Every structure is written in C-alpha cells, then in structure tokens.
Short mmCIF file of C-alpha atoms in Angstrom, two decimals:
data_model
loop_
_atom_site.label_atom_id
_atom_site.label_comp_id
_atom_site.label_asym_id
_atom_site.label_seq_id
_atom_site.Cartn_x
_atom_site.Cartn_y
_atom_site.Cartn_z
CA UNK A 1 82.64 113.16 143.63
CA UNK A 2 85.54 113.65 141.20
CA UNK A 3 85.55 109.95 140.41
CA UNK A 4 81.84 110.07 139.61
CA UNK A 5 82.32 113.08 137.35
CA UNK A 6 85.14 111.36 135.45
CA UNK A 7 83.10 108.18 135.12
CA UNK A 8 80.49 109.88 132.92
CA UNK A 9 82.80 111.00 130.08
CA UNK A 10 84.70 107.71 130.32
CA UNK A 11 81.44 105.76 129.94
CA UNK A 12 80.40 107.91 126.98
CA UNK A 13 83.79 107.44 125.33
CA UNK A 14 83.66 103.68 125.87
CA UNK A 15 80.14 103.56 124.44
CA UNK A 16 81.28 105.51 121.38
CA UNK A 17 84.28 103.22 120.91
CA UNK A 18 82.19 100.05 121.16
CA UNK A 19 79.51 101.48 118.90
CA UNK A 20 82.12 102.34 116.27
CA UNK A 21 83.62 98.85 116.41
CA UNK A 22 80.18 97.26 116.08
CA UNK A 23 79.16 99.50 113.19
CA UNK A 24 82.48 98.90 111.41
CA UNK A 25 81.75 95.17 111.38
CA UNK A 26 78.17 95.82 110.30
CA UNK A 27 79.23 98.07 107.41
CA UNK A 28 81.82 95.56 106.21
CA UNK A 29 79.18 92.83 106.18
CA UNK A 30 76.79 95.07 104.26
CA UNK A 31 79.41 96.43 101.85
CA UNK A 32 81.80 93.52 101.52
CA UNK A 33 84.89 93.73 99.37
CA UNK A 34 83.97 93.29 95.69
CA UNK A 35 87.58 93.64 94.56
CA UNK A 36 90.87 91.80 94.80
CA UNK A 37 93.68 92.84 97.15
CA UNK A 38 97.01 92.67 95.30
CA UNK A 39 100.51 93.02 96.79
CA UNK A 40 102.21 95.96 95.07
CA UNK A 41 105.30 95.89 97.27
CA UNK A 42 104.91 96.48 100.99
CA UNK A 43 101.14 96.93 100.86
CA UNK A 44 98.03 95.49 99.26
CA UNK A 45 95.82 97.59 97.04
CA UNK A 46 92.24 96.63 96.35
CA UNK A 47 90.77 96.92 92.86
CA UNK A 48 88.29 95.58 90.35
CA UNK A 49 89.78 94.88 86.93
CA UNK A 50 87.29 94.47 84.09
CA UNK A 51 89.01 93.18 80.93
CA UNK A 52 87.67 94.40 77.62
CA UNK A 53 87.75 91.13 75.74
CA UNK A 54 87.99 91.16 71.97
CA UNK A 55 85.72 94.14 71.20
CA UNK A 56 87.75 96.97 72.75
CA UNK A 57 87.56 100.30 70.93
CA UNK A 58 89.19 102.44 73.64
CA UNK A 59 92.53 102.33 75.47
CA UNK A 60 92.64 101.09 79.09
CA UNK A 61 91.01 103.41 81.64
CA UNK A 62 91.85 103.90 85.34
CA UNK A 63 89.30 105.51 87.66
CA UNK A 64 90.40 107.39 90.81
CA UNK A 65 87.68 108.16 93.35
CA UNK A 66 87.47 111.31 95.42
CA UNK A 67 87.61 112.03 99.16
CA UNK A 68 85.35 109.94 101.41
CA UNK A 69 84.84 107.48 98.53
CA UNK A 70 85.79 104.02 97.37
CA UNK A 71 85.92 102.10 94.10
CA UNK A 72 82.18 101.37 94.16
CA UNK A 73 81.45 105.03 93.34
CA UNK A 74 83.06 105.33 89.87
CA UNK A 75 82.29 101.69 89.12
CA UNK A 76 78.56 102.24 89.63
CA UNK A 77 78.70 105.29 87.34
CA UNK A 78 80.84 103.97 84.49
CA UNK A 79 81.03 100.19 84.37
CA UNK A 80 77.59 99.58 82.80
CA UNK A 81 78.34 101.95 79.90
CA UNK A 82 82.01 101.08 79.31
CA UNK A 83 82.28 97.37 80.02
CA UNK A 84 83.63 95.61 76.94
CA UNK A 85 84.95 98.79 75.34
CA UNK A 86 88.22 99.00 77.29
CA UNK A 87 90.17 97.41 80.09
CA UNK A 88 88.74 99.14 83.17
CA UNK A 89 90.48 99.49 86.53
CA UNK A 90 88.48 100.68 89.53
CA UNK A 91 90.58 101.02 92.67
CA UNK A 92 90.43 101.87 96.34
CA UNK A 93 93.02 104.57 96.99
CA UNK A 94 95.62 103.77 99.69
CA UNK A 95 93.91 103.77 103.09
CA UNK A 96 90.41 103.79 101.58
CA UNK A 97 87.88 101.09 100.90
CA UNK A 98 89.75 97.81 101.34
CA UNK A 99 93.25 99.01 100.38
CA UNK A 100 96.09 99.16 102.89
CA UNK A 101 97.39 102.62 103.73
CA UNK A 102 101.04 101.82 103.16
CA UNK A 103 103.77 104.27 104.19
CA UNK A 104 103.53 107.96 105.09
CA UNK A 105 104.13 108.94 101.46
CA UNK A 106 100.60 107.76 100.72
CA UNK A 107 99.21 110.73 102.62
CA UNK A 108 100.12 112.77 99.53
CA UNK A 109 98.71 112.59 96.00
CA UNK A 110 102.12 111.82 94.50
CA UNK A 111 102.57 108.85 96.83
CA UNK A 112 99.13 107.56 95.92
CA UNK A 113 99.91 108.10 92.23
CA UNK A 114 103.02 105.93 92.56
CA UNK A 115 100.98 103.23 94.29
CA UNK A 116 98.47 103.32 91.43
CA UNK A 117 101.29 102.99 88.90
CA UNK A 118 102.51 99.84 90.68
CA UNK A 119 98.96 98.49 90.72
CA UNK A 120 98.66 99.09 86.97
CA UNK A 121 101.85 97.12 86.44
CA UNK A 122 100.52 94.28 88.59
CA UNK A 123 97.33 94.29 86.52
CA UNK A 124 99.26 94.26 83.24
CA UNK A 125 98.27 97.81 82.21
CA UNK A 126 101.13 99.65 80.53
CA UNK A 127 99.34 102.90 79.69
CA UNK A 128 95.87 104.26 80.39
CA UNK A 129 93.54 107.22 80.34
CA UNK A 130 93.39 108.43 83.95
CA UNK A 131 90.00 109.63 85.20
CA UNK A 132 90.02 111.55 88.48
CA UNK A 133 86.99 112.92 90.33
CA UNK A 134 87.31 115.68 92.95
CA UNK A 135 90.31 114.80 95.21
CA UNK A 136 91.13 112.16 92.63
CA UNK A 137 91.88 115.02 90.25
CA UNK A 138 94.94 115.99 92.29
CA UNK A 139 96.14 112.39 92.10
CA UNK A 140 95.47 112.23 88.34
CA UNK A 141 97.56 115.39 87.82
CA UNK A 142 100.35 114.00 89.98
CA UNK A 143 100.17 110.71 88.08
CA UNK A 144 100.74 112.55 84.80
CA UNK A 145 103.72 114.37 86.33
CA UNK A 146 105.22 111.24 87.93
CA UNK A 147 104.42 108.76 85.15
CA UNK A 148 103.95 110.51 81.78
CA UNK A 149 104.88 107.27 79.99
CA UNK A 150 101.87 105.55 81.59
CA UNK A 151 99.44 108.41 80.89
CA UNK A 152 97.46 108.15 77.66
CA UNK A 153 95.24 111.07 78.64
CA UNK A 154 93.53 112.81 81.54
CA UNK A 155 89.87 113.35 82.34
CA UNK A 156 89.21 115.62 85.31
CA UNK A 157 85.69 115.58 86.76
CA UNK A 158 84.96 118.46 89.19
CA UNK A 159 88.62 118.33 90.28
CA UNK A 160 90.36 119.68 93.38
CA UNK A 161 93.83 120.63 92.12
CA UNK A 162 94.71 124.23 93.00
CA UNK A 163 95.24 126.37 96.11
CA UNK A 164 91.96 127.75 97.46
CA UNK A 165 91.11 130.42 100.06
CA UNK A 166 90.40 129.26 103.58
CA UNK A 167 90.94 125.73 104.80
CA UNK A 168 88.91 122.56 105.31
CA UNK A 169 86.08 121.54 107.63
CA UNK A 170 87.07 121.48 111.31
CA UNK A 171 86.68 117.73 111.78
CA UNK A 172 89.41 117.02 109.23
CA UNK A 173 91.87 119.13 111.20
CA UNK A 174 90.93 117.33 114.44
CA UNK A 175 90.99 113.82 113.00
CA UNK A 176 94.48 114.23 111.54
CA UNK A 177 96.05 114.96 114.97
CA UNK A 178 98.26 112.20 116.44
CA UNK A 179 96.38 111.30 119.65
CA UNK A 180 93.25 113.43 119.70
CA UNK A 181 92.59 112.50 116.09
CA UNK A 182 92.78 108.78 116.85
CA UNK A 183 90.31 109.20 119.71
CA UNK A 184 87.98 111.37 117.64
CA UNK A 185 88.01 108.85 114.77
CA UNK A 186 87.29 105.90 117.08
CA UNK A 187 84.69 107.52 119.32
CA UNK A 188 82.92 110.42 117.58
CA UNK A 189 83.17 110.01 113.81
CA UNK A 190 80.97 106.94 113.42
CA UNK A 191 77.91 107.95 115.51
CA UNK A 192 78.03 111.53 114.25
CA UNK A 193 78.72 110.59 110.64
CA UNK A 194 75.94 108.04 110.33
CA UNK A 195 73.42 110.79 110.99
CA UNK A 196 74.77 112.72 107.97
CA UNK A 197 75.06 110.04 105.29
CA UNK A 198 71.69 110.93 103.78
CA UNK A 199 72.04 114.71 103.90
CA UNK A 200 75.73 114.63 103.04
CA UNK A 201 75.28 112.52 99.91
CA UNK A 202 72.40 114.71 98.79
CA UNK A 203 74.55 117.83 99.22
CA UNK A 204 77.33 116.34 97.08
CA UNK A 205 74.87 116.04 94.17
CA UNK A 206 73.04 119.32 94.79
CA UNK A 207 71.45 121.00 92.81
CA UNK A 208 71.08 117.79 90.80
CA UNK A 209 69.09 114.76 91.96
CA UNK A 210 70.96 111.95 93.64
CA UNK A 211 70.27 108.51 92.11
CA UNK A 212 67.85 106.56 94.29
CA UNK A 213 70.24 103.61 94.61
CA UNK A 214 73.39 105.66 95.17
CA UNK A 215 73.90 105.05 98.91
CA UNK A 216 73.09 101.34 98.72
CA UNK A 217 75.26 100.83 95.64
CA UNK A 218 78.36 102.81 96.61
CA UNK A 219 78.69 102.41 100.40
CA UNK A 220 79.74 105.94 101.36
CA UNK A 221 79.46 105.02 105.05
CA UNK A 222 82.60 102.89 104.70
CA UNK A 223 84.60 106.10 105.21
CA UNK A 224 83.31 106.28 108.78
CA UNK A 225 85.35 103.26 109.85
CA UNK A 226 87.91 104.76 112.26
CA UNK A 227 91.12 104.02 110.34
CA UNK A 228 89.57 105.05 107.01
CA UNK A 229 88.09 108.22 108.49
CA UNK A 230 91.47 109.26 109.81
CA UNK A 231 93.25 108.46 106.54
CA UNK A 232 90.66 110.49 104.66
CA UNK A 233 91.06 113.40 107.07
CA UNK A 234 94.84 113.37 106.69
CA UNK A 235 94.48 113.34 102.89
CA UNK A 236 92.05 116.26 102.84
CA UNK A 237 93.81 118.33 105.50
CA UNK A 238 97.15 117.94 103.70
CA UNK A 239 95.90 118.75 100.20
CA UNK A 240 96.13 122.54 100.34
CA UNK A 241 99.84 122.61 101.19
CA UNK A 242 100.48 119.94 98.58
CA UNK A 243 98.80 121.73 95.67
CA UNK A 244 100.52 124.98 96.63
CA UNK A 245 103.83 123.23 95.94
CA UNK A 246 102.83 121.13 92.92
CA UNK A 247 100.43 123.36 90.96
CA UNK A 248 103.23 125.34 89.25
CA UNK A 249 104.37 122.06 87.66
CA UNK A 250 101.06 121.38 85.90
CA UNK A 251 102.40 123.25 82.86
CA UNK A 252 104.74 120.27 82.38
CA UNK A 253 101.79 118.01 81.55
CA UNK A 254 101.70 117.16 77.85
CA UNK A 255 98.87 114.73 77.30
CA UNK A 256 95.32 115.01 75.88
CA UNK A 257 93.25 116.51 78.69
CA UNK A 258 89.58 117.31 79.25
CA UNK A 259 88.13 119.03 82.32
CA UNK A 260 84.39 118.64 82.97
CA UNK A 261 82.90 120.93 85.61
CA UNK A 262 79.69 122.64 86.66
CA UNK A 263 78.96 126.20 87.71
CA UNK A 264 76.91 125.03 90.73
CA UNK A 265 79.50 122.92 92.54
CA UNK A 266 79.02 123.30 96.29
CA UNK A 267 82.06 121.18 97.22
CA UNK A 268 85.01 122.67 95.31
CA UNK A 269 85.66 126.07 93.75
CA UNK A 270 85.22 125.35 90.05
CA UNK A 271 86.44 128.84 89.13
CA UNK A 272 89.76 128.09 90.83
CA UNK A 273 90.40 124.43 90.11
CA UNK A 274 88.87 123.75 86.70
CA UNK A 275 89.72 127.09 85.14
CA UNK A 276 93.16 126.79 86.69
CA UNK A 277 93.77 123.43 85.04
CA UNK A 278 92.56 124.76 81.70
CA UNK A 279 95.05 127.61 82.06
CA UNK A 280 97.95 125.45 83.24
CA UNK A 281 97.72 122.44 80.90
CA UNK A 282 98.41 123.49 77.33
CA UNK A 283 95.88 122.20 74.81
CA UNK A 284 93.38 121.07 77.46
CA UNK A 285 89.65 121.51 76.90
CA UNK A 286 87.37 122.92 79.58
CA UNK A 287 83.75 121.78 79.41
CA UNK A 288 81.74 124.18 81.56
CA UNK A 289 78.14 123.16 82.29
CA UNK A 290 75.49 125.39 83.85
CA UNK A 291 73.35 123.96 86.68
CA UNK A 292 75.76 121.06 87.24
CA UNK A 293 76.97 120.25 90.76
CA UNK A 294 79.86 118.13 92.01
CA UNK A 295 78.95 114.81 90.35
CA UNK A 296 79.43 115.01 86.58
CA UNK A 297 80.33 111.31 86.70
CA UNK A 298 76.65 110.57 87.43
CA UNK A 299 74.75 113.57 86.09
CA UNK A 300 76.46 113.83 82.68
CA UNK A 301 77.91 110.33 82.37
CA UNK A 302 77.35 110.27 78.60
CA UNK A 303 79.33 113.47 78.17
CA UNK A 304 82.16 112.09 80.34
CA UNK A 305 82.31 109.03 78.10
CA UNK A 306 82.39 111.28 75.02
CA UNK A 307 85.33 113.07 76.66
CA UNK A 308 87.12 109.73 77.05
CA UNK A 309 86.44 109.02 73.39
CA UNK A 310 87.85 112.41 72.39
CA UNK A 311 90.96 111.85 74.50
CA UNK A 312 91.34 108.55 72.64
CA UNK A 313 91.31 110.40 69.31
CA UNK A 314 87.66 110.33 68.27
CA UNK A 315 85.96 113.38 66.78
CA UNK A 316 83.59 114.61 69.50
CA UNK A 317 82.03 118.06 69.96
CA UNK A 318 82.01 118.29 73.74
CA UNK A 319 80.82 121.90 73.78
CA UNK A 320 77.70 120.97 71.82
CA UNK A 321 77.12 118.04 74.17
CA UNK A 322 77.46 120.42 77.11
CA UNK A 323 74.75 122.69 75.69
CA UNK A 324 72.40 119.70 75.36
CA UNK A 325 73.19 118.70 78.93
CA UNK A 326 72.45 122.25 80.10
CA UNK A 327 69.03 122.18 78.47
CA UNK A 328 68.23 118.95 80.28
CA UNK A 329 69.58 120.16 83.63
CA UNK A 330 67.69 123.47 83.39
CA UNK A 331 64.48 121.51 82.93
CA UNK A 332 65.36 119.26 85.89
CA UNK A 333 66.01 122.29 88.12
CA UNK A 334 62.74 123.93 87.04
CA UNK A 335 60.80 120.72 87.70
CA UNK A 336 62.46 120.34 91.10
CA UNK A 337 61.55 123.89 92.14
CA UNK A 338 57.98 123.34 90.98
CA UNK A 339 57.71 120.22 93.13
CA UNK A 340 59.14 122.01 96.19
CA UNK A 341 56.49 124.74 95.91
CA UNK A 342 53.63 122.26 95.99
#
C-alpha cells in the first residue's frame, strides 16, 4: 500500500521533469540564439552587437534587460529606432537567455555589472550610455558605481533599485533553495509557468496595451527553462538585501542620469525606486508619466530615445514630451475602458 502511495507522486514528478526537458528543447528551437557567445574570462556571455557605421550621432549604448527577460526584449523595442545612430549592445545577463551563469558573484547586480564591463571590453566599447529596465536598473546603478570611467550616462526605465516593504513572490523564495529549489525548477516551474505567459506578459504592460507581437518576438518563456528559472529566482530573491546595502552609495554617482517611470506600475513601487533615484543621484532628471505601467521601453519608446539624446548632450524638453505622452495614454485608457463596457 505504501509503495503504491509513493508511486503516484514519483510518477507525477517524473512526468513534470520529462515535460520540462521536452519543453526546454522546444523553446530553444522556437527561440534560437540570435546572438554571439563570447568568452569574457571563465564564462561566455551572449550578446548582439549592432555597429553604428559612419552615420553615428550618439555614443555607444548598452541595454540591460530586467528579471525574467533576455536580450530580445530591449532589442525589439529599441533596435529599429536606433540602428545606425550608435553602437548598440544588447546582452543576456549572466544565467539568462543564452549566457553562462558564471560564478556565485553573478547572483548580485555588482557581479553582473562587472561581467558586462568585461563584455564591453571584448566588444571594443570603451564607454557607453547604460540603459537598465526594472531589475536591470539595479545593475545599471551598480555599473556606474563599479565602472564610472565606462559610464557615459544612465537611463533608468521603471527601475528596481531601492529597499521596498515586504518581500517577493513565494515561488522565488522556493526556487532559490539548494535542493527543493532545484526540484521545483525542474518539475513545477515549466508546466505552471506556461499557463501564465499570456496573462503574465499582459500584466507587465497593464494598464497599457501589450504589442501584439511581443510574446513571439521576445521569447519570455525562455525563463521557464529550469536553470534559467532558478538563476532568475536567485537574482530576484537576493535583490532586497543587496539594495539595502548599496543604495546609500548612489549619491556617489556623478553622470548624466534620466529616470523614466509611470504612476501606474503594477510591478515595482515607482514612488520608492524612481523618486529614490532622483533624490540620491545629484542632477538627475525624473520623468513622471501618468497612466504609464511597467514598460516605458515599449509604451513611450520615443521619449526614452529623447532621454538618451539628452544624456548625450542634446537639448531636449523631456517634461514637455511626458505631457504629450500622457495625453496619448489617457486617450488609450479611455478607449480601452469603452471597449470593455461593450
């Protein structure tokens, strides 16, 4: 009787493990690596480098994706508009996309920042504007602290950079555990996560519309691969303690900085992170946009590019651009509510 009872959970666990392995292969066929894996010393980092050619009017730009993401996300948002204007580097953070995880230091933003600095050197980029979205904001801030000589400016998009009340979702805390986390990531994460790709990606954009091609173009399901899921969980679950230690140092940052955020962000506390950065980094500019959620990289791409231009020394009125964006977003929200009532 006991053997029969144990056989059921064992069979379910085996089924989950095999399903995850099968889906991992399927996802990697569907979202193959579009980058190049480069040895940066003890590990290979994956990236897409887009040279500017002879018409560049901006300094080099490095894009750092957020939690659960990969290089396809910022590349889909920014490459069409910026290609040819600057050297562009889109990268998979250590342990994400098709980059190796490397050593335990890469579980922290400062370790990932150092890995990015080595990747820049391998790609021949001496200095760049660093663009960080969400979790990538913590890495961008750490990059400026660790490598000020390589930082031409900072653009934070809906960043996660400061201590916040509470913790993180329960599955991050489980997945980071040594043994239980490995089992959870290999058995549960894939079948459970696939059911939430659609709703989860919609919630990241809410209250703004998600682009119709977003899921197909950016491959968010790649994070459900067991090793990547666990790396992502460790990153997220470790962030709060990290920013508690590092946030007091943000006042050391001395580089042109713009923070773009919305008042309707359902993922991070914009009042804590974005206002905190504006307070901590002297001379920074906060661009606060009503009715904007967690994806300014997609919803106000033009404004983000204007922010890059301003960081590079151009005369740009970002506050006026924000007001124009608000007028458009208010109309979009009104139209969306009207459609829901039909």
